XYZ file of C-alpha atoms in Angstrom:
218
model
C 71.820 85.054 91.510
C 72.346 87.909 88.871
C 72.964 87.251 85.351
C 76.484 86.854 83.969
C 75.625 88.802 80.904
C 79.072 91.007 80.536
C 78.734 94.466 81.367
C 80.332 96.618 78.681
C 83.915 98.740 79.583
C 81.581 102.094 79.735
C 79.229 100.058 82.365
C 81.810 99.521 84.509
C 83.423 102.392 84.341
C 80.314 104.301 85.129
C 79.945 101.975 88.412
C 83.165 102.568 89.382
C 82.598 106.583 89.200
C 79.204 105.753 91.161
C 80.862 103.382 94.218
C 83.983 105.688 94.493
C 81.850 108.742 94.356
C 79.782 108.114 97.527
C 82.897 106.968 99.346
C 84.741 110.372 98.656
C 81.487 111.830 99.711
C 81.949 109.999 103.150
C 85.371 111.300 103.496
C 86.598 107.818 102.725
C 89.744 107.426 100.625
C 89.587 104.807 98.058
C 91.130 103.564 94.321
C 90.454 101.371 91.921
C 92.739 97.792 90.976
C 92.950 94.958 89.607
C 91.909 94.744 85.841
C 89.669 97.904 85.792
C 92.559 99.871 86.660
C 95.236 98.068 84.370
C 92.590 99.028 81.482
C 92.543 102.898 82.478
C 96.124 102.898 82.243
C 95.387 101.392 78.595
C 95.879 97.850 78.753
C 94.263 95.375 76.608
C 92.601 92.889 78.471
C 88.814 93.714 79.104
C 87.993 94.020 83.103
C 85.241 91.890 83.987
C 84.208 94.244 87.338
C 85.108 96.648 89.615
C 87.894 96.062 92.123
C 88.047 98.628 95.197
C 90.671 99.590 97.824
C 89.197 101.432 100.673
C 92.201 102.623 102.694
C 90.780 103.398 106.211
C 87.692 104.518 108.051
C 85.406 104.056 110.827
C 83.661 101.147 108.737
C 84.173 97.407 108.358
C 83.727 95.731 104.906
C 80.145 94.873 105.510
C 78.911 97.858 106.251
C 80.714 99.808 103.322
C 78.769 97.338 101.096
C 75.317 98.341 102.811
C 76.327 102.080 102.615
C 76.597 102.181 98.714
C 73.222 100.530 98.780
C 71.421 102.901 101.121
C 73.089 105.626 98.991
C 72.449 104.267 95.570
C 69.769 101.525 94.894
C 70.803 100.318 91.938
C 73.853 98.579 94.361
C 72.257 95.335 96.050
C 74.049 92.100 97.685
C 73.563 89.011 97.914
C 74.288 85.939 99.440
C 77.598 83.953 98.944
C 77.996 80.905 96.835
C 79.626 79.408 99.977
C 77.367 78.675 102.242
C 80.456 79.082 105.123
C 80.829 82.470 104.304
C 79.305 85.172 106.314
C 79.981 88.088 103.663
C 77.696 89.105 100.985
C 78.620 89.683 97.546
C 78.113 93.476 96.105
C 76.254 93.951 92.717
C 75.348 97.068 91.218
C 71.993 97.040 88.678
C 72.653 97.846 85.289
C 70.053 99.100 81.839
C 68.714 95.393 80.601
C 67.178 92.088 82.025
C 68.747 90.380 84.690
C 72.192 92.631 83.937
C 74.939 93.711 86.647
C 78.408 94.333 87.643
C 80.001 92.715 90.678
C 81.599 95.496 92.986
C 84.745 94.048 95.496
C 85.478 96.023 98.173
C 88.954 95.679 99.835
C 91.038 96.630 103.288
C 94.903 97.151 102.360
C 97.014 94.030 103.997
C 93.699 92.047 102.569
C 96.030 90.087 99.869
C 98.833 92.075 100.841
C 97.520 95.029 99.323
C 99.889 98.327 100.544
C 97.859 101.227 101.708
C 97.891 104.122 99.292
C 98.534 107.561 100.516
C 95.779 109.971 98.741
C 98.831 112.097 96.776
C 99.542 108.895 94.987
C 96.063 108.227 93.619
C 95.866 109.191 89.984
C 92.651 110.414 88.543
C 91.716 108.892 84.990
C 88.573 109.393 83.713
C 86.972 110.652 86.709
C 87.918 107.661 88.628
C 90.681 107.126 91.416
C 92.683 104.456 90.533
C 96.125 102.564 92.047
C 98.902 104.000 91.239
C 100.719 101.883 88.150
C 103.857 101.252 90.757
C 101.602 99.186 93.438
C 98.977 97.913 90.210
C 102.318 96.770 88.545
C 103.736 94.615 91.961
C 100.692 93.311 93.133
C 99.886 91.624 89.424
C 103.452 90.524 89.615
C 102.119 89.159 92.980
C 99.241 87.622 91.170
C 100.968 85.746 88.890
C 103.428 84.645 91.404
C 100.145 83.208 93.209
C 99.067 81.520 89.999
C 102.185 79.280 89.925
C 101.347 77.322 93.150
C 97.708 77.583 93.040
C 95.655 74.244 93.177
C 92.794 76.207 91.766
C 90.745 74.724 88.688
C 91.483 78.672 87.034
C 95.090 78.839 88.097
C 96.313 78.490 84.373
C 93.654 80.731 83.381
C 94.612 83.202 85.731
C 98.206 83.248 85.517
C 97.618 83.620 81.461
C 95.579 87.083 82.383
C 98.304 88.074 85.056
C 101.423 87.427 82.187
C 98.585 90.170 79.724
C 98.557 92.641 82.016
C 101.466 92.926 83.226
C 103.760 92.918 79.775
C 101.195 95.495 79.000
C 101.793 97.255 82.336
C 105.471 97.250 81.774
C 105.520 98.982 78.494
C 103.256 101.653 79.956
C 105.653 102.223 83.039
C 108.565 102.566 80.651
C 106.412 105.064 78.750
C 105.650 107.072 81.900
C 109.512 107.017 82.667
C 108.631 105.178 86.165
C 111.250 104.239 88.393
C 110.647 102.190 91.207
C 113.859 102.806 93.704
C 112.045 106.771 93.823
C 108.774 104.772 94.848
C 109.874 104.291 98.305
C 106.408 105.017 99.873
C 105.800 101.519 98.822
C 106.121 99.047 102.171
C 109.746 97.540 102.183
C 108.469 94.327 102.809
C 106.319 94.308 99.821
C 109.008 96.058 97.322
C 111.979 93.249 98.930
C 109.446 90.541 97.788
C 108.852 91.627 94.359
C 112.500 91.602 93.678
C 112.220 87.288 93.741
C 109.328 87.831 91.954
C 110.711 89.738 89.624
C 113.766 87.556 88.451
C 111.563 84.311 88.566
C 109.037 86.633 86.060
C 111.828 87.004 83.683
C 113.688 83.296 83.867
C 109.949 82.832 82.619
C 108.513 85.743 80.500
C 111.570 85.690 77.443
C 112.247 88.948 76.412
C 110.438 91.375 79.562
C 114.469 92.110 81.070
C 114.588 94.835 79.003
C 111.880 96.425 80.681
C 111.919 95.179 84.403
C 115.450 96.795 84.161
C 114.057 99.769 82.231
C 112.216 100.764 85.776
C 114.835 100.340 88.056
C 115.374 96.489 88.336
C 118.644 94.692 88.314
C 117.869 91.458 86.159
């Protein structure tokens, strides 16, 4: 079991240049999501680990994991906590005793995530990351999730969800998005967020303003 010592914003930044790296290098298109992502966009919450989309390929999840640590050795796995599980959990070794950063690899339609088309990924940093459309519905997703969850960290969660995506907002307003152009987004996953969307602001005083600043009737 690795240590939980927190890998700094530069760490896992570097990993995610590393992982994404050898997958272009394979021909494999991939992004980054979740909390690394909202912080490229500039975000405040601090991510915690890597979070990876790999859109298609002739590989399953398992074997993506072993190919980052045949082509890197600083990535090893390990077993799950749950003894159930037949996965392994992705680490990648970082400068310092007992120190890493935990690497999740995903398929799109893996919870509901939409495939992204390569012409949508946006470069920051030197790492291929979500585009802030998709990032933006699936934390609205996220914290929709959070509400009904029986899970000990639901609150917690749901807290971290509301962070990023206020921040998220005022950065799509920034960047002028508007999300009845982003129609390469799955209709079934853009019709849902529009629920989501109105419950988010019955809750979230004061975010109409910029739901409707992107396109939203609230």
């Amino acid at each position: 079991m690795p240590n939980h010592s927190k890998p700094t914003v530069k760490e896992i930044r570097s990993v995610a240049r590393t992982a994404t790296r050898i997958l272009k290098d394979e021909h494999l298109n991939c992004c980054v999501f979740g909390s690394l992502a909202c912080n490229l966009y500039g975000t405040n919450r601090r991510p915690n680990d890597v979070d990876l989309v790999v859109m298609a390929g002739p590989y399953d999840l398992e074997q993506l994991k072993e190919l980052l640590t045949i082509a890197d050795r600083r990535f090893y796995l390990i077993p799950s906590q749950n003894p159930e599980a037949k996965y392994k959990v992705l680490y990648f070794r970082l400068r310092g005793r007992k120190r890493s950063c935990k690497v999740d690899i995903l398929r799109p339609r893996i919870m509901t995530i939409p495939a992204i088309p390569r012409r949508r990924i946006e470069d920051i940093e030197g790492i291929p990351v979500m585009p802030i459309s998709a990032l933006l519905l699936m934390k609205l997703k996220g914290w929709s999730d959070s509400k009904v969850s029986k899970r000990t960290d639901a609150l917690y969660k749901e807290r971290n969800a509301v962070a990023d995506i206020n921040d998220l907002l005022a950065i799509a307003k920034e960047r002028n998005l508007w999300m009845p152009s982003e129609t390469w987004l799955p209709k079934t996953f853009q019709r849902r967020a529009v629920n989501r969307v109105q419950a988010y602001v019955n809750e979230v005083k004061g975010t109409d303003m910029f739901w409707d600043a992107i396109g939203y009737e609230v």
